[in-house]
Short mmCIF file of C-alpha atoms in Angstrom, two decimals:
data_model
loop_
_atom_site.label_atom_id
_atom_site.label_comp_id
_atom_site.label_asym_id
_atom_site.label_seq_id
_atom_site.Cartn_x
_atom_site.Cartn_y
_atom_site.Cartn_z
CA UNK A 1 0.00 -0.01 -0.02
CA UNK A 2 1.40 3.38 -1.00
CA UNK A 3 1.70 5.55 2.09
CA UNK A 4 1.79 8.75 0.03
CA UNK A 5 -1.66 10.01 -0.60
CA UNK A 6 -1.52 11.80 -3.92
CA UNK A 7 -4.00 14.56 -4.26
CA UNK A 8 -3.69 14.71 -8.03
CA UNK A 9 -6.36 17.10 -8.87
CA UNK A 10 -6.92 16.52 -12.52
CA UNK A 11 -6.22 19.03 -15.14
CA UNK A 12 -6.90 22.69 -14.15
CA UNK A 13 -7.28 24.47 -10.93
CA UNK A 14 -9.20 22.55 -8.24
CA UNK A 15 -12.86 23.41 -7.87
CA UNK A 16 -12.87 25.59 -4.88
CA UNK A 17 -15.27 28.36 -4.94
CA UNK A 18 -14.33 31.54 -6.43
CA UNK A 19 -11.09 32.52 -5.05
CA UNK A 20 -10.90 33.75 -1.58
CA UNK A 21 -11.05 31.38 1.20
CA UNK A 22 -13.26 30.18 3.78
CA UNK A 23 -13.38 28.27 6.98
CA UNK A 24 -16.55 26.45 7.69
CA UNK A 25 -16.63 23.82 10.39
CA UNK A 26 -19.29 21.18 10.26
CA UNK A 27 -20.42 18.55 12.67
CA UNK A 28 -22.01 15.21 12.33
CA UNK A 29 -22.40 11.83 13.82
CA UNK A 30 -20.26 9.09 12.37
CA UNK A 31 -20.65 9.69 8.70
CA UNK A 32 -18.77 9.00 5.63
CA UNK A 33 -15.86 10.03 3.62
CA UNK A 34 -16.14 9.96 -0.09
CA UNK A 35 -13.23 8.15 -1.44
CA UNK A 36 -11.56 8.60 -4.71
CA UNK A 37 -8.72 6.25 -4.09
CA UNK A 38 -7.68 2.68 -4.44
CA UNK A 39 -6.18 2.39 -0.98
CA UNK A 40 -5.05 4.42 1.93
CA UNK A 41 -2.47 6.80 0.66
CA UNK A 42 -3.62 6.64 -2.94
CA UNK A 43 -6.36 7.91 -5.19
CA UNK A 44 -8.44 6.49 -7.98
CA UNK A 45 -10.26 9.47 -9.39
CA UNK A 46 -8.24 12.59 -9.85
CA UNK A 47 -4.88 10.89 -9.89
CA UNK A 48 -3.02 11.84 -13.00
CA UNK A 49 -2.89 8.63 -15.13
CA UNK A 50 0.14 7.52 -17.12
CA UNK A 51 0.05 9.24 -20.49
CA UNK A 52 0.69 6.00 -22.38
CA UNK A 53 -2.62 4.65 -23.57
CA UNK A 54 -4.58 7.43 -21.84
CA UNK A 55 -7.93 8.17 -23.43
CA UNK A 56 -9.95 11.36 -23.16
CA UNK A 57 -12.27 9.60 -20.72
CA UNK A 58 -9.25 8.59 -18.57
CA UNK A 59 -8.06 12.19 -18.42
CA UNK A 60 -11.41 13.57 -17.34
CA UNK A 61 -11.33 14.62 -13.67
CA UNK A 62 -13.49 12.63 -11.23
CA UNK A 63 -17.08 13.71 -10.80
CA UNK A 64 -17.38 15.84 -13.91
CA UNK A 65 -19.38 13.26 -15.85
CA UNK A 66 -22.51 11.27 -15.03
CA UNK A 67 -21.33 8.33 -17.17
CA UNK A 68 -18.05 6.54 -17.61
CA UNK A 69 -16.98 3.15 -18.94
CA UNK A 70 -20.63 2.23 -19.44
CA UNK A 71 -21.67 3.07 -15.90
CA UNK A 72 -24.23 5.88 -15.34
CA UNK A 73 -25.31 7.72 -12.18
CA UNK A 74 -29.06 8.38 -12.32
CA UNK A 75 -31.02 10.18 -9.60
CA UNK A 76 -34.74 9.53 -8.99
CA UNK A 77 -35.42 13.28 -8.68
CA UNK A 78 -32.96 16.05 -9.51
CA UNK A 79 -34.96 18.34 -7.17
CA UNK A 80 -35.23 15.88 -4.20
CA UNK A 81 -37.81 16.37 -1.45
CA UNK A 82 -36.37 17.09 2.00
CA UNK A 83 -35.36 13.95 3.83
CA UNK A 84 -35.13 11.64 0.86
CA UNK A 85 -32.60 10.96 -1.83
CA UNK A 86 -32.39 7.89 -4.04
CA UNK A 87 -30.45 6.89 -7.17
CA UNK A 88 -29.14 4.00 -9.17
CA UNK A 89 -25.85 3.16 -10.89
CA UNK A 90 -26.57 1.36 -14.15
CA UNK A 91 -23.92 -0.84 -15.77
CA UNK A 92 -22.84 -1.47 -19.35
CA UNK A 93 -25.83 -3.83 -19.69
CA UNK A 94 -28.23 -0.98 -18.84
CA UNK A 95 -29.34 -2.66 -15.63
CA UNK A 96 -28.84 -1.34 -12.05
CA UNK A 97 -25.56 -2.50 -10.51
CA UNK A 98 -26.11 -4.64 -7.43
CA UNK A 99 -22.54 -5.86 -6.73
CA UNK A 100 -19.86 -3.45 -5.43
CA UNK A 101 -16.46 -3.86 -3.93
CA UNK A 102 -15.99 -2.49 -0.40
CA UNK A 103 -13.80 0.61 -0.56
CA UNK A 104 -12.75 2.10 2.79
CA UNK A 105 -15.31 0.01 4.64
CA UNK A 106 -18.23 1.03 2.43
CA UNK A 107 -19.67 -0.02 -0.95
CA UNK A 108 -20.37 3.56 -1.99
CA UNK A 109 -19.52 6.98 -0.72
CA UNK A 110 -21.76 9.95 -1.50
CA UNK A 111 -20.82 13.62 -1.29
CA UNK A 112 -23.29 16.43 -1.96
CA UNK A 113 -22.22 20.06 -2.02
CA UNK A 114 -23.69 23.26 -3.32
CA UNK A 115 -21.97 24.84 -6.31
CA UNK A 116 -20.52 27.52 -4.03
CA UNK A 117 -19.25 24.68 -1.78
CA UNK A 118 -21.78 25.41 0.92
CA UNK A 119 -23.83 22.69 2.56
CA UNK A 120 -21.08 19.99 2.28
CA UNK A 121 -22.50 16.54 3.02
CA UNK A 122 -20.61 13.27 3.23
CA UNK A 123 -22.91 10.29 3.70
CA UNK A 124 -23.28 6.54 3.04
CA UNK A 125 -26.50 5.37 1.33
CA UNK A 126 -28.09 1.98 1.76
CA UNK A 127 -28.31 -0.45 -1.19
CA UNK A 128 -31.59 -2.28 -1.90
CA UNK A 129 -31.60 -5.70 -3.62
CA UNK A 130 -32.90 -4.10 -6.83
CA UNK A 131 -29.87 -1.82 -7.04
CA UNK A 132 -31.48 1.34 -5.71
CA UNK A 133 -29.42 3.43 -3.29
CA UNK A 134 -31.18 5.62 -0.71
CA UNK A 135 -30.21 7.93 2.12
CA UNK A 136 -32.08 10.43 4.34
CA UNK A 137 -30.86 13.76 3.06
CA UNK A 138 -32.13 17.32 3.30
CA UNK A 139 -30.27 19.95 1.28
CA UNK A 140 -29.88 22.97 3.55
CA UNK A 141 -30.65 25.90 1.29
CA UNK A 142 -31.74 27.00 -2.19
CA UNK A 143 -29.27 26.65 -5.02
CA UNK A 144 -27.61 24.26 -7.46
CA UNK A 145 -25.79 21.26 -5.97
CA UNK A 146 -23.44 18.57 -7.22
CA UNK A 147 -23.75 14.97 -6.03
CA UNK A 148 -20.77 12.65 -6.26
CA UNK A 149 -21.07 8.85 -6.19
CA UNK A 150 -17.68 7.26 -5.39
CA UNK A 151 -17.64 3.48 -5.86
CA UNK A 152 -16.01 0.41 -7.36
CA UNK A 153 -18.39 -1.97 -9.19
CA UNK A 154 -17.38 -5.57 -8.82
CA UNK A 155 -15.38 -6.45 -11.88
CA UNK A 156 -14.96 -2.78 -12.87
CA UNK A 157 -12.57 0.08 -12.03
CA UNK A 158 -13.12 2.48 -9.10
CA UNK A 159 -14.71 5.73 -10.32
CA UNK A 160 -16.50 8.87 -9.23
CA UNK A 161 -19.57 10.03 -11.19
CA UNK A 162 -21.42 13.30 -10.66
CA UNK A 163 -24.89 14.70 -11.28
CA UNK A 164 -26.55 18.06 -10.59
CA UNK A 165 -29.36 18.60 -8.09
CA UNK A 166 -31.37 21.75 -7.34
CA UNK A 167 -33.33 23.27 -4.55
CA UNK A 168 -35.85 26.00 -5.47
CA UNK A 169 -35.86 29.33 -3.62
CA UNK A 170 -33.95 32.51 -3.16
CA UNK A 171 -30.31 31.67 -3.61
CA UNK A 172 -28.12 33.53 -1.05
CA UNK A 173 -24.43 32.84 -1.52
CA UNK A 174 -22.47 33.18 1.71
CA UNK A 175 -18.98 34.66 1.88
CA UNK A 176 -15.84 33.78 3.74
CA UNK A 177 -12.23 34.94 3.40
CA UNK A 178 -9.22 32.66 2.77
CA UNK A 179 -7.97 30.75 5.82
CA UNK A 180 -5.73 27.90 6.90
CA UNK A 181 -7.45 27.48 10.24
CA UNK A 182 -10.87 26.03 10.90
CA UNK A 183 -12.93 26.25 14.08
CA UNK A 184 -15.51 23.50 14.56
CA UNK A 185 -17.29 22.49 17.78
CA UNK A 186 -14.52 23.87 19.97
CA UNK A 187 -11.83 22.17 17.93
CA UNK A 188 -9.13 24.09 16.03
CA UNK A 189 -7.70 22.53 12.90
CA UNK A 190 -4.60 24.14 11.36
CA UNK A 191 -3.35 23.37 7.88
CA UNK A 192 0.40 23.76 7.19
CA UNK A 193 2.04 23.33 3.83
CA UNK A 194 1.65 24.75 0.34
CA UNK A 195 0.39 23.30 -2.93
CA UNK A 196 2.78 23.38 -5.85
CA UNK A 197 1.69 22.31 -9.31
CA UNK A 198 3.36 19.22 -10.76
CA UNK A 199 4.95 17.83 -7.58
CA UNK A 200 3.97 16.20 -4.35
CA UNK A 201 3.36 18.81 -1.61
CA UNK A 202 3.27 17.78 2.05
CA UNK A 203 0.23 19.00 3.95
CA UNK A 204 -0.08 18.63 7.72
CA UNK A 205 -3.39 19.14 9.49
CA UNK A 206 -3.13 19.55 13.24
CA UNK A 207 -6.12 19.11 15.59
CA UNK A 208 -6.39 20.70 19.00
CA UNK A 209 -9.19 21.43 21.46
CA UNK A 210 -9.09 24.27 23.94
CA UNK A 211 -5.45 24.81 23.08
CA UNK A 212 -4.56 21.19 23.88
CA UNK A 213 -3.37 18.89 21.04
CA UNK A 214 -5.72 16.02 20.38
CA UNK A 215 -3.69 12.80 20.57
CA UNK A 216 -6.51 10.28 20.59
CA UNK A 217 -8.18 10.72 17.22
CA UNK A 218 -10.47 7.74 16.43
CA UNK A 219 -10.21 5.65 13.26
CA UNK A 220 -12.83 6.61 10.72
CA UNK A 221 -13.31 4.38 7.69
CA UNK A 222 -9.83 2.96 8.35
CA UNK A 223 -7.96 6.21 8.70
CA UNK A 224 -7.38 9.12 11.09
CA UNK A 225 -8.49 11.63 8.50
CA UNK A 226 -10.06 11.91 5.06
CA UNK A 227 -9.44 14.82 2.68
CA UNK A 228 -11.75 15.88 -0.16
CA UNK A 229 -10.73 18.52 -2.68
CA UNK A 230 -12.89 20.40 -5.14
CA UNK A 231 -11.55 22.51 -7.98
CA UNK A 232 -12.69 26.06 -8.61
CA UNK A 233 -15.05 26.45 -11.55
CA UNK A 234 -16.24 22.88 -12.17
CA UNK A 235 -16.08 21.09 -8.79
CA UNK A 236 -13.80 18.39 -10.15
CA UNK A 237 -13.49 15.88 -7.28
CA UNK A 238 -10.74 14.10 -5.44
CA UNK A 239 -10.49 12.19 -2.18
CA UNK A 240 -7.32 11.01 -0.51
CA UNK A 241 -6.23 9.32 2.71
CA UNK A 242 -3.33 10.30 4.91
CA UNK A 243 0.08 8.72 5.30
CA UNK A 244 -0.12 5.57 7.38
CA UNK A 245 -3.16 4.04 9.02
CA UNK A 246 -4.44 3.11 12.50
CA UNK A 247 -2.80 0.01 13.94
CA UNK A 248 0.24 -0.01 11.68
CA UNK A 249 2.54 0.52 14.71
CA UNK A 250 3.95 3.84 13.46
CA UNK A 251 1.07 6.25 12.80
CA UNK A 252 0.08 8.30 15.86
CA UNK A 253 -3.59 9.10 16.57
CA UNK A 254 -2.99 12.82 16.28
CA UNK A 255 -2.59 15.63 16.72
CA UNK A 256 -1.17 15.68 13.17
CA UNK A 257 -2.64 14.03 10.11
CA UNK A 258 -0.31 14.16 7.14
CA UNK A 259 -1.00 14.03 3.42
CA UNK A 260 1.06 14.39 0.25
CA UNK A 261 -0.92 16.44 -2.24
CA UNK A 262 0.04 16.59 -5.89
CA UNK A 263 -1.85 19.01 -8.06
CA UNK A 264 -1.04 19.29 -11.79
CA UNK A 265 -1.72 23.01 -12.26
CA UNK A 266 -1.97 26.34 -10.51
CA UNK A 267 -5.32 27.24 -9.09
CA UNK A 268 -7.56 27.66 -6.09
CA UNK A 269 -8.49 24.56 -4.04
CA UNK A 270 -11.26 23.98 -1.55
CA UNK A 271 -10.30 21.29 0.99
CA UNK A 272 -12.55 19.40 3.42
CA UNK A 273 -11.03 17.30 6.22
CA UNK A 274 -13.14 14.71 8.04
CA UNK A 275 -11.81 13.57 11.45
CA UNK A 276 -13.38 11.65 14.30
CA UNK A 277 -13.10 12.30 18.01
CA UNK A 278 -15.45 11.65 20.88
CA UNK A 279 -17.46 9.33 18.60
CA UNK A 280 -18.39 12.26 16.32
CA UNK A 281 -17.19 12.97 12.82
CA UNK A 282 -16.51 16.62 12.15
CA UNK A 283 -15.47 18.47 8.96
CA UNK A 284 -12.94 21.25 8.78
CA UNK A 285 -12.73 23.38 5.65
CA UNK A 286 -9.85 25.30 4.05
CA UNK A 287 -8.90 27.14 0.90
CA UNK A 288 -5.45 26.95 -0.68
CA UNK A 289 -3.96 28.36 -3.81
CA UNK A 290 -0.93 27.19 -5.73
CA UNK A 291 2.06 29.45 -6.20
CA UNK A 292 1.47 32.39 -8.46
CA UNK A 293 -2.31 32.52 -7.97
CA UNK A 294 -3.28 35.31 -5.51
CA UNK A 295 -6.43 34.94 -3.43
CA UNK A 296 -9.16 37.05 -4.93
CA UNK A 297 -12.57 38.17 -3.73
CA UNK A 298 -14.20 36.40 -0.80
CA UNK A 299 -15.90 33.15 -1.60
CA UNK A 300 -19.45 32.00 -0.81
CA UNK A 301 -19.50 30.24 2.53
CA UNK A 302 -21.67 27.35 3.64
CA UNK A 303 -25.30 28.24 4.34
CA UNK A 304 -25.15 26.33 7.60
CA UNK A 305 -22.62 24.86 9.96
CA UNK A 306 -23.42 21.18 9.55
CA UNK A 307 -21.13 18.99 7.62
CA UNK A 308 -22.72 15.60 7.29
#
Protein backbone atom coordinates (compact mmCIF):
# COMPACT_ATOMS: atom_id res chain seq x y z
CA UNK A 1 0.00 0.00 0.00
CA UNK A 2 1.40 3.38 -0.98
CA UNK A 3 1.69 5.56 2.07
CA UNK A 4 1.80 8.73 0.03
CA UNK A 5 -1.67 10.03 -0.58
CA UNK A 6 -1.49 11.79 -3.92
CA UNK A 7 -3.98 14.57 -4.25
CA UNK A 8 -3.69 14.71 -8.01
CA UNK A 9 -6.37 17.12 -8.88
CA UNK A 10 -6.92 16.53 -12.53
CA UNK A 11 -6.22 19.06 -15.14
CA UNK A 12 -6.90 22.70 -14.15
CA UNK A 13 -7.28 24.48 -10.92
CA UNK A 14 -9.20 22.53 -8.27
CA UNK A 15 -12.84 23.42 -7.86
CA UNK A 16 -12.89 25.58 -4.87
CA UNK A 17 -15.27 28.34 -4.95
CA UNK A 18 -14.31 31.52 -6.43
CA UNK A 19 -11.06 32.52 -5.03
CA UNK A 20 -10.87 33.76 -1.60
CA UNK A 21 -11.04 31.35 1.19
CA UNK A 22 -13.27 30.16 3.78
CA UNK A 23 -13.40 28.27 6.98
CA UNK A 24 -16.54 26.44 7.67
CA UNK A 25 -16.64 23.81 10.37
CA UNK A 26 -19.28 21.18 10.26
CA UNK A 27 -20.41 18.54 12.66
CA UNK A 28 -22.00 15.20 12.33
CA UNK A 29 -22.39 11.83 13.82
CA UNK A 30 -20.26 9.11 12.35
CA UNK A 31 -20.66 9.68 8.70
CA UNK A 32 -18.77 9.00 5.62
CA UNK A 33 -15.87 10.02 3.62
CA UNK A 34 -16.13 9.97 -0.08
CA UNK A 35 -13.21 8.15 -1.44
CA UNK A 36 -11.57 8.61 -4.70
CA UNK A 37 -8.71 6.27 -4.10
CA UNK A 38 -7.66 2.69 -4.45
CA UNK A 39 -6.19 2.38 -0.99
CA UNK A 40 -5.04 4.42 1.95
CA UNK A 41 -2.47 6.79 0.67
CA UNK A 42 -3.62 6.67 -2.95
CA UNK A 43 -6.36 7.93 -5.20
CA UNK A 44 -8.43 6.50 -8.00
CA UNK A 45 -10.27 9.48 -9.41
CA UNK A 46 -8.24 12.60 -9.87
CA UNK A 47 -4.88 10.86 -9.90
CA UNK A 48 -3.03 11.82 -13.03
CA UNK A 49 -2.88 8.62 -15.11
CA UNK A 50 0.13 7.52 -17.11
CA UNK A 51 0.07 9.22 -20.48
CA UNK A 52 0.69 6.00 -22.38
CA UNK A 53 -2.61 4.65 -23.58
CA UNK A 54 -4.58 7.41 -21.83
CA UNK A 55 -7.93 8.18 -23.42
CA UNK A 56 -9.96 11.37 -23.17
CA UNK A 57 -12.25 9.59 -20.69
CA UNK A 58 -9.26 8.58 -18.56
CA UNK A 59 -8.04 12.17 -18.42
CA UNK A 60 -11.40 13.57 -17.34
CA UNK A 61 -11.33 14.61 -13.66
CA UNK A 62 -13.48 12.65 -11.24
CA UNK A 63 -17.08 13.71 -10.78
CA UNK A 64 -17.38 15.86 -13.90
CA UNK A 65 -19.39 13.27 -15.86
CA UNK A 66 -22.52 11.28 -15.02
CA UNK A 67 -21.33 8.34 -17.18
CA UNK A 68 -18.04 6.55 -17.60
CA UNK A 69 -16.98 3.15 -18.93
CA UNK A 70 -20.63 2.21 -19.46
CA UNK A 71 -21.69 3.10 -15.90
CA UNK A 72 -24.23 5.87 -15.32
CA UNK A 73 -25.31 7.73 -12.18
CA UNK A 74 -29.07 8.41 -12.34
CA UNK A 75 -31.04 10.19 -9.60
CA UNK A 76 -34.72 9.54 -8.98
CA UNK A 77 -35.44 13.28 -8.67
CA UNK A 78 -32.94 16.06 -9.49
CA UNK A 79 -34.95 18.30 -7.15
CA UNK A 80 -35.22 15.89 -4.20
CA UNK A 81 -37.78 16.35 -1.46
CA UNK A 82 -36.38 17.09 2.00
CA UNK A 83 -35.37 13.95 3.84
CA UNK A 84 -35.12 11.65 0.85
CA UNK A 85 -32.59 10.97 -1.86
CA UNK A 86 -32.37 7.89 -4.06
CA UNK A 87 -30.46 6.90 -7.15
CA UNK A 88 -29.12 4.01 -9.18
CA UNK A 89 -25.85 3.16 -10.89
CA UNK A 90 -26.56 1.36 -14.13
CA UNK A 91 -23.92 -0.82 -15.75
CA UNK A 92 -22.84 -1.47 -19.34
CA UNK A 93 -25.83 -3.82 -19.70
CA UNK A 94 -28.24 -1.01 -18.86
CA UNK A 95 -29.34 -2.66 -15.61
CA UNK A 96 -28.85 -1.34 -12.06
CA UNK A 97 -25.59 -2.52 -10.52
CA UNK A 98 -26.10 -4.65 -7.42
CA UNK A 99 -22.54 -5.87 -6.74
CA UNK A 100 -19.89 -3.47 -5.43
CA UNK A 101 -16.45 -3.86 -3.92
CA UNK A 102 -15.99 -2.50 -0.41
CA UNK A 103 -13.78 0.59 -0.56
CA UNK A 104 -12.74 2.11 2.77
CA UNK A 105 -15.29 0.03 4.66
CA UNK A 106 -18.24 1.02 2.43
CA UNK A 107 -19.65 -0.03 -0.94
CA UNK A 108 -20.37 3.55 -2.00
CA UNK A 109 -19.53 6.99 -0.71
CA UNK A 110 -21.77 9.95 -1.50
CA UNK A 111 -20.84 13.61 -1.29
CA UNK A 112 -23.29 16.42 -1.97
CA UNK A 113 -22.21 20.06 -2.01
CA UNK A 114 -23.70 23.27 -3.31
CA UNK A 115 -21.97 24.83 -6.31
CA UNK A 116 -20.52 27.50 -4.04
CA UNK A 117 -19.23 24.66 -1.79
CA UNK A 118 -21.79 25.43 0.89
CA UNK A 119 -23.80 22.68 2.58
CA UNK A 120 -21.10 20.00 2.28
CA UNK A 121 -22.53 16.54 3.05
CA UNK A 122 -20.61 13.26 3.23
CA UNK A 123 -22.91 10.27 3.72
CA UNK A 124 -23.31 6.55 3.04
CA UNK A 125 -26.51 5.38 1.32
CA UNK A 126 -28.07 1.95 1.76
CA UNK A 127 -28.33 -0.46 -1.18
CA UNK A 128 -31.60 -2.29 -1.89
CA UNK A 129 -31.61 -5.70 -3.62
CA UNK A 130 -32.90 -4.10 -6.83
CA UNK A 131 -29.87 -1.82 -7.06
CA UNK A 132 -31.51 1.34 -5.69
CA UNK A 133 -29.44 3.42 -3.29
CA UNK A 134 -31.20 5.62 -0.73
CA UNK A 135 -30.24 7.91 2.12
CA UNK A 136 -32.06 10.42 4.34
CA UNK A 137 -30.85 13.76 3.05
CA UNK A 138 -32.10 17.32 3.28
CA UNK A 139 -30.26 19.95 1.28
CA UNK A 140 -29.89 22.98 3.55
CA UNK A 141 -30.68 25.90 1.28
CA UNK A 142 -31.74 26.99 -2.20
CA UNK A 143 -29.27 26.63 -5.02
CA UNK A 144 -27.61 24.27 -7.46
CA UNK A 145 -25.80 21.26 -5.97
CA UNK A 146 -23.44 18.58 -7.21
CA UNK A 147 -23.76 14.97 -6.02
CA UNK A 148 -20.75 12.65 -6.29
CA UNK A 149 -21.06 8.85 -6.20
CA UNK A 150 -17.70 7.26 -5.41
CA UNK A 151 -17.64 3.48 -5.86
CA UNK A 152 -16.01 0.41 -7.37
CA UNK A 153 -18.40 -1.94 -9.21
CA UNK A 154 -17.39 -5.57 -8.81
CA UNK A 155 -15.37 -6.44 -11.88
CA UNK A 156 -14.94 -2.79 -12.84
CA UNK A 157 -12.59 0.07 -12.03
CA UNK A 158 -13.12 2.48 -9.12
CA UNK A 159 -14.71 5.72 -10.32
CA UNK A 160 -16.49 8.87 -9.26
CA UNK A 161 -19.57 10.03 -11.18
CA UNK A 162 -21.42 13.30 -10.65
CA UNK A 163 -24.89 14.72 -11.28
CA UNK A 164 -26.53 18.07 -10.60
CA UNK A 165 -29.34 18.62 -8.10
CA UNK A 166 -31.37 21.73 -7.34
CA UNK A 167 -33.34 23.31 -4.53
CA UNK A 168 -35.84 26.00 -5.45
CA UNK A 169 -35.87 29.32 -3.62
CA UNK A 170 -33.95 32.51 -3.17
CA UNK A 171 -30.29 31.68 -3.60
CA UNK A 172 -28.14 33.53 -1.06
CA UNK A 173 -24.43 32.83 -1.51
CA UNK A 174 -22.48 33.18 1.72
CA UNK A 175 -19.00 34.66 1.86
CA UNK A 176 -15.83 33.77 3.73
CA UNK A 177 -12.22 34.92 3.42
CA UNK A 178 -9.22 32.66 2.77
CA UNK A 179 -7.98 30.74 5.80
CA UNK A 180 -5.75 27.88 6.88
CA UNK A 181 -7.45 27.51 10.25
CA UNK A 182 -10.88 26.04 10.90
CA UNK A 183 -12.93 26.25 14.09
CA UNK A 184 -15.50 23.50 14.56
CA UNK A 185 -17.30 22.50 17.78
CA UNK A 186 -14.52 23.86 19.97
CA UNK A 187 -11.81 22.18 17.91
CA UNK A 188 -9.15 24.10 16.02
CA UNK A 189 -7.68 22.52 12.91
CA UNK A 190 -4.62 24.15 11.35
CA UNK A 191 -3.34 23.38 7.87
CA UNK A 192 0.41 23.75 7.21
CA UNK A 193 2.04 23.34 3.82
CA UNK A 194 1.62 24.73 0.33
CA UNK A 195 0.39 23.29 -2.93
CA UNK A 196 2.79 23.36 -5.86
CA UNK A 197 1.70 22.33 -9.32
CA UNK A 198 3.34 19.23 -10.73
CA UNK A 199 4.95 17.84 -7.60
CA UNK A 200 3.97 16.21 -4.33
CA UNK A 201 3.37 18.80 -1.63
CA UNK A 202 3.28 17.77 2.05
CA UNK A 203 0.23 19.00 3.93
CA UNK A 204 -0.09 18.63 7.70
CA UNK A 205 -3.40 19.12 9.49
CA UNK A 206 -3.13 19.55 13.25
CA UNK A 207 -6.12 19.09 15.57
CA UNK A 208 -6.41 20.70 19.00
CA UNK A 209 -9.19 21.43 21.47
CA UNK A 210 -9.10 24.27 23.94
CA UNK A 211 -5.45 24.82 23.08
CA UNK A 212 -4.56 21.19 23.89
CA UNK A 213 -3.36 18.91 21.05
CA UNK A 214 -5.72 15.99 20.38
CA UNK A 215 -3.69 12.79 20.57
CA UNK A 216 -6.51 10.26 20.59
CA UNK A 217 -8.22 10.71 17.23
CA UNK A 218 -10.45 7.76 16.41
CA UNK A 219 -10.20 5.66 13.25
CA UNK A 220 -12.82 6.63 10.73
CA UNK A 221 -13.30 4.39 7.70
CA UNK A 222 -9.84 2.95 8.33
CA UNK A 223 -7.94 6.23 8.70
CA UNK A 224 -7.38 9.14 11.09
CA UNK A 225 -8.51 11.63 8.49
CA UNK A 226 -10.05 11.93 5.04
CA UNK A 227 -9.46 14.81 2.69
CA UNK A 228 -11.76 15.87 -0.15
CA UNK A 229 -10.70 18.51 -2.67
CA UNK A 230 -12.88 20.40 -5.13
CA UNK A 231 -11.58 22.51 -7.99
CA UNK A 232 -12.71 26.05 -8.63
CA UNK A 233 -15.04 26.44 -11.56
CA UNK A 234 -16.22 22.89 -12.17
CA UNK A 235 -16.10 21.09 -8.80
CA UNK A 236 -13.82 18.38 -10.13
CA UNK A 237 -13.51 15.88 -7.27
CA UNK A 238 -10.73 14.09 -5.45
CA UNK A 239 -10.51 12.20 -2.17
CA UNK A 240 -7.31 11.01 -0.51
CA UNK A 241 -6.23 9.31 2.69
CA UNK A 242 -3.34 10.30 4.93
CA UNK A 243 0.08 8.71 5.28
CA UNK A 244 -0.13 5.58 7.40
CA UNK A 245 -3.16 4.03 9.02
CA UNK A 246 -4.43 3.09 12.47
CA UNK A 247 -2.81 0.00 13.94
CA UNK A 248 0.26 0.00 11.69
CA UNK A 249 2.53 0.55 14.69
CA UNK A 250 3.94 3.84 13.44
CA UNK A 251 1.06 6.22 12.80
CA UNK A 252 0.09 8.30 15.84
CA UNK A 253 -3.57 9.09 16.59
CA UNK A 254 -2.98 12.83 16.28
CA UNK A 255 -2.59 15.63 16.72
CA UNK A 256 -1.17 15.68 13.18
CA UNK A 257 -2.63 14.02 10.11
CA UNK A 258 -0.29 14.16 7.14
CA UNK A 259 -1.01 14.02 3.42
CA UNK A 260 1.05 14.40 0.25
CA UNK A 261 -0.94 16.44 -2.23
CA UNK A 262 0.04 16.59 -5.87
CA UNK A 263 -1.84 19.02 -8.08
CA UNK A 264 -1.02 19.30 -11.77
CA UNK A 265 -1.71 23.00 -12.26
CA UNK A 266 -1.94 26.34 -10.50
CA UNK A 267 -5.31 27.26 -9.09
CA UNK A 268 -7.57 27.64 -6.08
CA UNK A 269 -8.50 24.58 -4.04
CA UNK A 270 -11.27 23.99 -1.52
CA UNK A 271 -10.29 21.29 0.99
CA UNK A 272 -12.54 19.40 3.42
CA UNK A 273 -11.03 17.30 6.22
CA UNK A 274 -13.14 14.70 8.04
CA UNK A 275 -11.83 13.58 11.44
CA UNK A 276 -13.39 11.65 14.30
CA UNK A 277 -13.09 12.35 18.02
CA UNK A 278 -15.46 11.65 20.90
CA UNK A 279 -17.44 9.34 18.60
CA UNK A 280 -18.41 12.25 16.33
CA UNK A 281 -17.19 12.97 12.82
CA UNK A 282 -16.49 16.62 12.14
CA UNK A 283 -15.48 18.45 8.99
CA UNK A 284 -12.96 21.28 8.79
CA UNK A 285 -12.74 23.40 5.64
CA UNK A 286 -9.86 25.29 4.06
CA UNK A 287 -8.90 27.13 0.90
CA UNK A 288 -5.44 26.95 -0.67
CA UNK A 289 -3.96 28.35 -3.84
CA UNK A 290 -0.92 27.17 -5.74
CA UNK A 291 2.08 29.45 -6.17
CA UNK A 292 1.48 32.38 -8.48
CA UNK A 293 -2.30 32.53 -7.96
CA UNK A 294 -3.29 35.29 -5.52
CA UNK A 295 -6.44 34.95 -3.44
CA UNK A 296 -9.17 37.06 -4.94
CA UNK A 297 -12.58 38.17 -3.74
CA UNK A 298 -14.22 36.41 -0.79
CA UNK A 299 -15.90 33.14 -1.60
CA UNK A 300 -19.44 32.00 -0.81
CA UNK A 301 -19.50 30.23 2.54
CA UNK A 302 -21.68 27.34 3.63
CA UNK A 303 -25.29 28.24 4.34
CA UNK A 304 -25.16 26.34 7.61
CA UNK A 305 -22.62 24.87 9.96
CA UNK A 306 -23.44 21.20 9.54
CA UNK A 307 -21.10 18.98 7.63
CA UNK A 308 -22.71 15.60 7.29
